[in-house]
């Protein structure tokens, strides 16, 4: 079969466009696979967004079968034949040609028994998994303050927007960093490796990197998506979620891979209007990463503050209700008996959940969490170590001594702070649907503690170095539809998504 000659700009192509071309027959899924693989080959030597890529031969065979299904009128769903990239901590059978390492050499030889439910749902919906994205190793739970987007297996991931790339003297999530831990999942969509990707989030790991690539993402309410077959941090806070260029694309994906399909497609919530949304906003000068996490650059801070205020001003004139500087709980409120309750729960979960994950594998050379702690990489392995390489999070999880009663007390504390005294209180007190604040903040920690959904709202690009920035919106439990309403109104108001100038030049 001859290849299609229809022009497609992979940097700007979204699912709506690709669906239209596929439905008209002017483009085949086989053509898409080749074009996206060529794009990966062209740019990933620098971006390091990928950990593992399926073979072109296997992907062509999968695409060809899906094209034949389409020709015979057997569509699996609206995403039939669309390529997707998944984070490198999501299990797939070895027969698909990709490893599941979470960026760690300790898991490089592991053999999943089956596809993770998330991956299987994508396959059942007719999506084509091209490969697995790089990430902050072990979803940012290997070491303390390691550069975001770095893993031993994948190297240092780069932003397709940042001029000059990662700076050696930058902080963990400084302006040159891609943020994480779903760094590669965001960079891959921005760089035109696929129109969609799947990442995971414990605290900020989807919405932070999505924001830095000016993309849309959503972490759903905890429990709506099975975490089985995903290298874990914490069952209390982990969820998979999609990343895309448009709220429409994001809605189509979430429709497909929730454990229980929504009663109505999330696309029905894309109203493009603020009129039905009650919005509370946070003071962006109070809600901001500390200087150790985000190394300050005065010009960048001034630009971001001005953009945030301009966004607030525009929303204020359109929203049903608009409340400024809502009194959300502070990060210090999580302290209990001298410990941060959220970090304590995450460390305890990491130890127990990782051991449980190992037990579900068909094969792994790791026997337990202690084996992960003691694992030594072969001296001959081609690893470029960051200057501050450490495995502090692993060490802390392995050494944590916590009774069941103490764990339950910390768990109750984070739910109380995140939900009852936090998000629920503000939403109920002011009659709000959502709370909006800067993406470059620990607002995501409140959402993580509550287990509530959070979405990225891309806004603009730094004049300083080109990186994207934006805000996030939090809603109450199971209010994903309201977040899609917000993202739709936001996209109509700000039209923020633009392709990376660095890749256009290349």
Short mmCIF file of C-alpha atoms in Angstrom, two decimals, residues 66-504:
data_model
loop_
_atom_site.label_atom_id
_atom_site.label_comp_id
_atom_site.label_asym_id
_atom_site.label_seq_id
_atom_site.Cartn_x
_atom_site.Cartn_y
_atom_site.Cartn_z
CA UNK A 66 -6.15 -1.34 12.93
CA UNK A 67 -6.33 0.16 9.43
CA UNK A 68 -7.96 -3.06 8.21
CA UNK A 69 -10.46 -2.93 11.08
CA UNK A 70 -11.31 0.65 10.09
CA UNK A 71 -11.72 -0.29 6.44
CA UNK A 72 -14.18 -3.03 7.42
CA UNK A 73 -16.17 -0.67 9.66
CA UNK A 74 -15.03 -2.15 12.97
CA UNK A 75 -13.93 0.87 15.01
CA UNK A 76 -12.94 0.25 18.62
CA UNK A 77 -13.72 3.83 19.62
CA UNK A 78 -12.96 7.48 18.82
CA UNK A 79 -9.22 6.97 19.35
CA UNK A 80 -8.93 4.03 16.95
CA UNK A 81 -5.49 4.03 15.31
CA UNK A 82 -4.12 7.01 17.25
CA UNK A 83 -0.53 6.69 18.58
CA UNK A 84 0.19 7.26 22.27
CA UNK A 85 3.24 7.20 24.55
CA UNK A 86 3.06 5.89 28.12
CA UNK A 87 5.27 6.59 31.10
CA UNK A 88 8.11 4.16 31.74
CA UNK A 89 6.61 2.90 35.00
CA UNK A 90 3.55 1.30 33.35
CA UNK A 91 3.74 -2.46 32.77
CA UNK A 92 3.41 -3.99 29.33
CA UNK A 93 4.03 -7.55 28.22
CA UNK A 94 7.50 -8.06 26.77
CA UNK A 95 5.86 -9.18 23.52
CA UNK A 96 5.03 -5.51 22.88
CA UNK A 97 8.76 -4.82 22.72
CA UNK A 98 9.18 -2.37 25.60
CA UNK A 99 10.77 -2.67 29.03
CA UNK A 100 9.27 -1.36 32.26
CA UNK A 101 12.10 0.04 34.35
CA UNK A 102 10.75 3.29 35.85
CA UNK A 103 14.16 4.60 34.83
CA UNK A 104 15.99 2.31 37.28
CA UNK A 105 18.60 -0.26 36.33
CA UNK A 106 17.31 -2.31 39.27
CA UNK A 107 14.11 -3.00 37.30
CA UNK A 108 15.59 -3.21 33.82
CA UNK A 109 15.41 -7.02 33.74
CA UNK A 110 11.89 -7.24 35.15
CA UNK A 111 9.19 -9.11 33.24
CA UNK A 112 5.59 -8.04 33.86
CA UNK A 113 3.09 -10.87 33.96
CA UNK A 114 0.55 -8.87 31.94
CA UNK A 115 -0.26 -5.41 30.68
CA UNK A 116 -1.26 -2.93 33.35
CA UNK A 117 -5.03 -2.32 33.17
CA UNK A 118 -4.29 1.25 32.06
CA UNK A 119 -2.20 -0.01 29.13
CA UNK A 120 -4.73 -2.70 28.23
CA UNK A 121 -7.56 -0.17 28.13
CA UNK A 122 -5.58 1.93 25.66
CA UNK A 123 -4.95 -1.11 23.47
CA UNK A 124 -8.60 -2.18 23.66
CA UNK A 125 -9.62 1.35 22.60
CA UNK A 126 -7.46 1.00 19.48
CA UNK A 127 -4.55 3.23 20.49
CA UNK A 128 -1.04 2.31 19.37
CA UNK A 129 1.55 2.41 22.17
CA UNK A 130 4.74 3.62 20.46
CA UNK A 131 7.01 3.51 23.48
CA UNK A 132 7.65 4.45 27.08
CA UNK A 133 8.69 7.86 28.28
CA UNK A 134 11.61 8.83 30.48
CA UNK A 135 10.83 10.10 33.98
CA UNK A 136 12.39 11.25 37.20
CA UNK A 137 13.70 7.88 38.36
CA UNK A 138 11.20 5.83 40.38
CA UNK A 139 8.72 8.70 39.96
CA UNK A 140 10.98 11.08 41.86
CA UNK A 141 11.25 8.77 44.84
CA UNK A 142 14.81 7.58 44.44
CA UNK A 143 16.74 10.48 45.91
CA UNK A 144 16.36 13.89 47.46
CA UNK A 145 16.51 16.97 45.22
CA UNK A 146 17.75 15.06 42.17
CA UNK A 147 17.31 17.00 38.91
CA UNK A 148 13.79 16.57 37.61
CA UNK A 149 13.57 14.47 34.47
CA UNK A 150 16.73 12.48 35.24
CA UNK A 151 16.91 8.71 35.43
CA UNK A 152 19.87 6.36 35.32
CA UNK A 153 18.41 4.48 32.35
CA UNK A 154 17.16 7.47 30.35
CA UNK A 155 19.61 10.19 31.29
CA UNK A 156 18.69 13.83 31.76
CA UNK A 157 15.44 14.69 30.05
CA UNK A 158 15.28 18.11 28.41
CA UNK A 159 12.46 20.53 27.73
CA UNK A 160 11.76 21.10 24.03
CA UNK A 161 11.14 24.78 24.93
CA UNK A 162 14.12 25.75 27.10
CA UNK A 163 16.92 27.52 25.27
CA UNK A 164 20.27 26.13 26.40
CA UNK A 165 18.78 23.09 28.14
CA UNK A 166 19.24 22.04 31.76
CA UNK A 167 21.78 24.17 33.61
CA UNK A 168 24.17 22.35 35.93
CA UNK A 169 23.82 24.96 38.68
CA UNK A 170 20.02 25.04 38.61
CA UNK A 171 17.81 23.84 41.45
CA UNK A 172 15.72 20.68 41.34
CA UNK A 173 12.81 22.38 39.57
CA UNK A 174 14.57 25.53 38.40
CA UNK A 175 13.49 27.29 35.22
CA UNK A 176 15.79 25.19 33.01
CA UNK A 177 14.36 21.90 34.32
CA UNK A 178 11.52 19.94 32.64
CA UNK A 179 9.92 19.28 36.06
CA UNK A 180 8.59 15.82 36.80
CA UNK A 181 8.22 13.09 37.38
CA UNK A 182 6.26 12.61 34.13
CA UNK A 183 8.88 14.71 32.33
CA UNK A 184 9.19 12.59 29.22
CA UNK A 185 5.44 12.15 28.88
CA UNK A 186 5.02 15.93 28.60
CA UNK A 187 8.08 16.55 26.43
CA UNK A 188 7.03 13.78 24.02
CA UNK A 189 3.67 15.41 23.26
CA UNK A 190 5.19 18.88 22.92
CA UNK A 191 7.92 17.54 20.62
CA UNK A 192 5.44 15.79 18.32
CA UNK A 193 6.35 12.21 19.26
CA UNK A 194 2.63 11.41 19.65
CA UNK A 195 -0.50 13.52 20.08
CA UNK A 196 -1.19 11.97 23.49
CA UNK A 197 0.69 10.53 26.42
CA UNK A 198 -0.01 8.91 29.74
CA UNK A 199 1.86 9.83 32.89
CA UNK A 200 1.36 9.29 36.60
CA UNK A 201 1.20 11.65 39.55
CA UNK A 202 1.72 11.38 43.28
CA UNK A 203 2.20 15.10 43.95
CA UNK A 204 2.51 17.36 40.90
CA UNK A 205 4.07 14.76 38.62
CA UNK A 206 1.58 15.26 35.77
CA UNK A 207 0.53 18.88 36.04
CA UNK A 208 3.99 20.37 36.72
CA UNK A 209 5.76 19.01 33.60
CA UNK A 210 2.61 19.54 31.51
CA UNK A 211 2.56 23.18 32.58
CA UNK A 212 6.21 23.63 31.58
CA UNK A 213 5.36 22.38 28.09
CA UNK A 214 2.12 24.42 28.02
CA UNK A 215 -0.05 21.31 27.74
CA UNK A 216 -3.25 20.13 29.37
CA UNK A 217 -3.25 17.30 31.89
CA UNK A 218 -5.48 15.92 34.60
CA UNK A 219 -4.87 13.75 37.63
CA UNK A 220 -8.27 12.20 38.43
CA UNK A 221 -9.73 11.50 41.85
CA UNK A 222 -7.79 8.71 43.55
CA UNK A 223 -9.41 5.33 42.92
CA UNK A 224 -10.99 6.06 39.54
CA UNK A 225 -8.09 4.46 37.64
CA UNK A 226 -6.53 1.14 38.59
CA UNK A 227 -2.89 1.48 39.65
CA UNK A 228 -2.25 -2.24 39.28
CA UNK A 229 0.79 -2.92 37.13
CA UNK A 230 2.33 0.52 37.67
CA UNK A 231 5.61 0.89 39.58
CA UNK A 232 4.24 2.65 42.66
CA UNK A 233 5.03 5.37 45.11
CA UNK A 234 1.81 5.40 47.12
CA UNK A 235 -1.62 3.84 46.72
CA UNK A 236 -2.88 6.73 48.84
CA UNK A 237 -1.92 9.40 46.31
CA UNK A 238 -0.93 7.79 42.97
CA UNK A 239 -2.97 8.02 39.80
CA UNK A 240 -2.31 7.71 36.11
CA UNK A 241 -3.55 10.52 33.89
CA UNK A 242 -3.34 11.84 30.30
CA UNK A 243 -1.43 14.75 28.74
CA UNK A 244 -2.57 16.42 25.52
CA UNK A 245 -2.56 19.64 23.49
CA UNK A 246 -6.28 20.30 23.91
CA UNK A 247 -9.01 19.70 26.51
CA UNK A 248 -10.94 17.80 23.82
CA UNK A 249 -8.11 15.31 23.30
CA UNK A 250 -7.68 14.96 27.06
CA UNK A 251 -11.40 14.24 27.46
CA UNK A 252 -11.38 11.48 24.85
CA UNK A 253 -8.55 9.67 26.62
CA UNK A 254 -10.04 9.93 30.09
CA UNK A 255 -13.33 8.60 28.70
CA UNK A 256 -11.50 5.44 27.68
CA UNK A 257 -9.37 4.51 30.64
CA UNK A 258 -11.33 5.18 33.79
CA UNK A 259 -12.17 1.88 35.48
CA UNK A 260 -15.87 2.74 35.14
CA UNK A 261 -16.69 4.80 32.02
CA UNK A 262 -18.29 8.19 32.74
CA UNK A 263 -22.06 8.44 32.39
CA UNK A 264 -21.50 11.14 29.76
CA UNK A 265 -18.38 11.78 27.74
CA UNK A 266 -16.19 14.45 29.26
CA UNK A 267 -16.36 16.15 25.87
CA UNK A 268 -19.90 17.26 26.83
CA UNK A 269 -18.34 19.45 29.54
CA UNK A 270 -16.32 21.51 27.03
CA UNK A 271 -18.61 24.55 27.19
CA UNK A 272 -15.90 27.14 26.36
CA UNK A 273 -17.51 29.48 28.91
CA UNK A 274 -16.87 30.73 32.45
CA UNK A 275 -20.54 31.56 33.04
CA UNK A 276 -21.33 28.35 34.93
CA UNK A 277 -18.10 28.22 36.95
CA UNK A 278 -17.55 29.58 40.48
CA UNK A 279 -13.84 30.28 40.86
CA UNK A 280 -11.66 30.91 43.90
CA UNK A 281 -8.05 31.95 43.36
CA UNK A 282 -4.96 31.91 45.54
CA UNK A 283 -2.47 34.71 46.07
CA UNK A 284 0.30 33.71 43.67
CA UNK A 285 2.91 35.51 45.78
CA UNK A 286 2.05 33.34 48.78
CA UNK A 287 1.71 30.10 46.82
CA UNK A 288 5.11 29.69 45.22
CA UNK A 289 7.87 27.06 45.32
CA UNK A 290 10.62 27.80 47.84
CA UNK A 291 14.00 29.00 46.55
CA UNK A 292 15.62 25.62 47.13
CA UNK A 293 13.13 23.97 44.79
CA UNK A 294 12.73 26.76 42.19
CA UNK A 295 15.87 28.90 41.96
CA UNK A 296 14.56 32.44 41.52
CA UNK A 297 15.17 34.52 38.42
CA UNK A 298 13.79 38.02 38.91
CA UNK A 299 12.78 38.62 35.30
CA UNK A 300 10.93 35.31 35.19
CA UNK A 301 9.12 35.96 38.46
CA UNK A 302 8.01 39.43 37.34
CA UNK A 303 6.66 38.07 34.04
CA UNK A 304 4.85 35.16 35.68
CA UNK A 305 3.24 37.32 38.37
CA UNK A 306 2.02 39.76 35.70
CA UNK A 307 0.58 36.91 33.62
CA UNK A 308 -1.17 35.39 36.64
CA UNK A 309 -2.75 38.71 37.54
CA UNK A 310 -3.85 39.29 33.96
CA UNK A 311 -5.43 35.83 33.91
CA UNK A 312 -7.27 36.53 37.18
CA UNK A 313 -8.55 39.83 35.81
CA UNK A 314 -9.95 38.16 32.69
CA UNK A 315 -11.63 35.34 34.63
CA UNK A 316 -13.06 37.78 37.18
CA UNK A 317 -15.08 39.51 34.50
CA UNK A 318 -16.55 36.27 33.16
CA UNK A 319 -16.98 33.73 35.97
CA UNK A 320 -20.25 33.09 37.81
CA UNK A 321 -18.46 33.76 41.11
CA UNK A 322 -14.91 34.99 41.61
CA UNK A 323 -13.27 35.06 45.05
CA UNK A 324 -9.73 36.32 45.52
CA UNK A 325 -7.11 35.06 48.00
CA UNK A 326 -9.18 32.19 49.38
CA UNK A 327 -7.93 30.98 52.80
CA UNK A 328 -6.62 27.50 51.96
CA UNK A 329 -4.65 25.54 54.56
CA UNK A 330 -0.88 25.98 54.57
CA UNK A 331 1.80 23.37 53.98
CA UNK A 332 2.91 23.57 57.61
CA UNK A 333 -0.49 22.31 58.73
CA UNK A 334 0.55 18.77 57.76
CA UNK A 335 3.00 18.53 60.67
CA UNK A 336 2.10 15.91 63.28
CA UNK A 337 4.36 14.86 66.14
CA UNK A 338 7.34 16.45 64.45
CA UNK A 339 6.80 14.79 61.06
CA UNK A 340 5.22 15.90 57.78
CA UNK A 341 2.23 13.58 57.62
CA UNK A 342 2.08 13.42 53.82
CA UNK A 343 5.75 12.55 53.39
CA UNK A 344 5.45 10.00 56.19
CA UNK A 345 2.50 8.26 54.49
CA UNK A 346 4.27 8.32 51.12
CA UNK A 347 7.44 6.75 52.55
CA UNK A 348 5.49 4.04 54.35
CA UNK A 349 3.41 3.32 51.24
CA UNK A 350 6.49 3.29 49.00
CA UNK A 351 8.04 0.46 51.01
CA UNK A 352 4.88 -1.66 51.21
CA UNK A 353 3.53 -0.94 47.73
CA UNK A 354 6.86 -1.55 45.99
CA UNK A 355 7.17 -4.95 47.66
CA UNK A 356 3.63 -5.75 46.53
CA UNK A 357 4.47 -4.68 42.97
CA UNK A 358 7.53 -6.96 42.88
CA UNK A 359 5.40 -9.92 43.93
CA UNK A 360 3.14 -9.40 40.92
CA UNK A 361 5.93 -9.60 38.35
CA UNK A 362 6.67 -12.73 36.36
CA UNK A 363 10.37 -12.14 36.97
CA UNK A 364 12.62 -9.63 38.71
CA UNK A 365 16.09 -9.94 40.16
CA UNK A 366 14.94 -7.85 43.14
CA UNK A 367 13.65 -9.88 46.07
CA UNK A 368 12.26 -6.99 48.10
CA UNK A 369 12.63 -3.29 48.91
CA UNK A 370 15.91 -3.89 50.72
CA UNK A 371 17.29 -5.36 47.49
CA UNK A 372 16.37 -2.10 45.74
CA UNK A 373 18.19 -0.15 48.44
CA UNK A 374 21.28 -2.36 48.12
CA UNK A 375 21.29 -2.55 44.31
CA UNK A 376 24.56 -1.49 42.67
CA UNK A 377 24.78 -0.49 39.03
CA UNK A 378 27.51 -2.15 37.00
CA UNK A 379 30.51 0.16 36.71
CA UNK A 380 30.41 -0.36 32.94
CA UNK A 381 26.83 0.93 32.63
CA UNK A 382 26.67 4.13 30.53
CA UNK A 383 25.24 6.38 33.24
CA UNK A 384 25.80 10.14 33.48
CA UNK A 385 25.28 10.85 37.17
CA UNK A 386 23.97 14.18 38.46
CA UNK A 387 26.33 16.03 40.77
CA UNK A 388 24.11 15.43 43.80
CA UNK A 389 23.28 11.79 43.06
CA UNK A 390 21.79 10.03 46.09
CA UNK A 391 19.05 7.59 47.02
CA UNK A 392 17.81 9.40 50.08
CA UNK A 393 14.13 8.62 49.55
CA UNK A 394 14.83 4.90 49.23
CA UNK A 395 16.98 5.01 52.37
CA UNK A 396 14.32 6.90 54.32
CA UNK A 397 11.57 4.49 53.28
CA UNK A 398 13.69 1.46 54.18
CA UNK A 399 14.58 2.83 57.62
CA UNK A 400 11.16 4.23 58.56
CA UNK A 401 9.78 2.62 61.70
CA UNK A 402 6.09 3.31 61.98
CA UNK A 403 3.44 1.39 63.91
CA UNK A 404 0.04 0.75 62.29
CA UNK A 405 -1.48 3.22 64.74
CA UNK A 406 1.05 5.91 63.84
CA UNK A 407 0.44 5.34 60.12
CA UNK A 408 -3.32 5.64 60.61
CA UNK A 409 -2.86 8.88 62.55
CA UNK A 410 -0.80 10.43 59.75
CA UNK A 411 -3.28 9.21 57.13
CA UNK A 412 -6.21 10.72 59.06
CA UNK A 413 -4.24 13.95 59.38
CA UNK A 414 -3.62 14.35 55.66
CA UNK A 415 -7.25 13.60 54.82
CA UNK A 416 -8.43 16.03 57.50
CA UNK A 417 -6.10 18.80 56.31
CA UNK A 418 -6.57 18.15 52.59
CA UNK A 419 -10.31 17.57 52.62
CA UNK A 420 -12.27 18.71 55.68
CA UNK A 421 -10.15 21.72 56.69
CA UNK A 422 -8.77 22.30 53.22
CA UNK A 423 -10.43 21.99 49.83
CA UNK A 424 -13.93 21.05 50.99
CA UNK A 425 -14.02 23.91 53.50
CA UNK A 426 -13.06 26.55 50.93
CA UNK A 427 -15.39 25.21 48.23
CA UNK A 428 -18.34 25.01 50.64
CA UNK A 429 -17.69 28.28 52.47
CA UNK A 430 -17.61 30.37 49.31
CA UNK A 431 -19.86 28.29 47.04
CA UNK A 432 -17.02 27.50 44.65
CA UNK A 433 -16.44 24.85 42.00
CA UNK A 434 -12.66 25.13 41.73
CA UNK A 435 -9.57 26.67 43.31
CA UNK A 436 -6.91 28.06 40.95
CA UNK A 437 -3.28 28.88 41.74
CA UNK A 438 0.21 28.74 40.22
CA UNK A 439 1.49 25.42 38.87
CA UNK A 440 4.91 26.35 40.30
CA UNK A 441 3.71 25.79 43.85
CA UNK A 442 2.87 23.06 46.32
CA UNK A 443 -0.85 23.55 45.76
CA UNK A 444 -0.66 20.04 44.31
CA UNK A 445 0.28 18.77 47.78
CA UNK A 446 -3.16 19.78 49.06
CA UNK A 447 -4.80 17.91 46.17
CA UNK A 448 -2.58 14.88 46.80
CA UNK A 449 -3.44 14.82 50.50
CA UNK A 450 -7.13 15.01 49.72
CA UNK A 451 -7.00 12.56 46.81
CA UNK A 452 -8.92 15.10 44.72
CA UNK A 453 -8.55 15.86 41.00
CA UNK A 454 -6.20 18.55 39.70
CA UNK A 455 -5.69 19.86 36.16
CA UNK A 456 -3.03 21.93 34.43
CA UNK A 457 -3.89 25.27 32.83
CA UNK A 458 -1.12 26.35 30.42
CA UNK A 459 -0.65 30.10 30.13
CA UNK A 460 2.50 31.52 28.53
CA UNK A 461 6.24 31.20 27.85
CA UNK A 462 9.15 32.82 29.68
CA UNK A 463 11.03 35.50 27.79
CA UNK A 464 14.00 34.51 29.97
CA UNK A 465 14.55 31.04 28.46
CA UNK A 466 11.40 29.98 26.60
CA UNK A 467 9.93 27.48 29.05
CA UNK A 468 6.19 27.24 29.47
CA UNK A 469 4.36 28.12 32.64
CA UNK A 470 0.80 28.14 33.87
CA UNK A 471 -1.61 27.44 36.68
CA UNK A 472 -3.54 24.50 38.12
CA UNK A 473 -7.16 24.00 39.14
CA UNK A 474 -8.37 21.76 41.97
CA UNK A 475 -11.95 20.53 42.30
CA UNK A 476 -13.82 18.38 44.80
CA UNK A 477 -13.94 14.59 44.72
CA UNK A 478 -15.17 13.12 41.42
CA UNK A 479 -15.59 16.56 39.84
CA UNK A 480 -13.49 15.83 36.76
CA UNK A 481 -16.30 17.12 34.52
CA UNK A 482 -16.10 20.54 36.17
CA UNK A 483 -12.34 20.63 35.58
CA UNK A 484 -12.95 19.93 31.88
CA UNK A 485 -15.39 22.83 31.88
CA UNK A 486 -12.62 25.01 33.37
CA UNK A 487 -9.98 23.80 30.90
CA UNK A 488 -12.33 24.44 28.00
CA UNK A 489 -13.09 28.00 29.16
CA UNK A 490 -9.39 28.56 29.83
CA UNK A 491 -8.34 27.36 26.38
CA UNK A 492 -10.92 29.58 24.69
CA UNK A 493 -9.81 32.59 26.75
CA UNK A 494 -6.02 32.25 26.51
CA UNK A 495 -5.28 29.95 23.51
CA UNK A 496 -1.91 29.14 25.11
CA UNK A 497 -0.60 26.04 23.31
CA UNK A 498 2.17 26.75 20.79
CA UNK A 499 4.81 24.44 19.27
CA UNK A 500 8.40 24.65 20.55
CA UNK A 501 10.34 27.28 18.56
CA UNK A 502 13.54 25.26 19.02
CA UNK A 503 12.09 22.31 17.11
CA UNK A 504 10.52 24.49 14.44
#
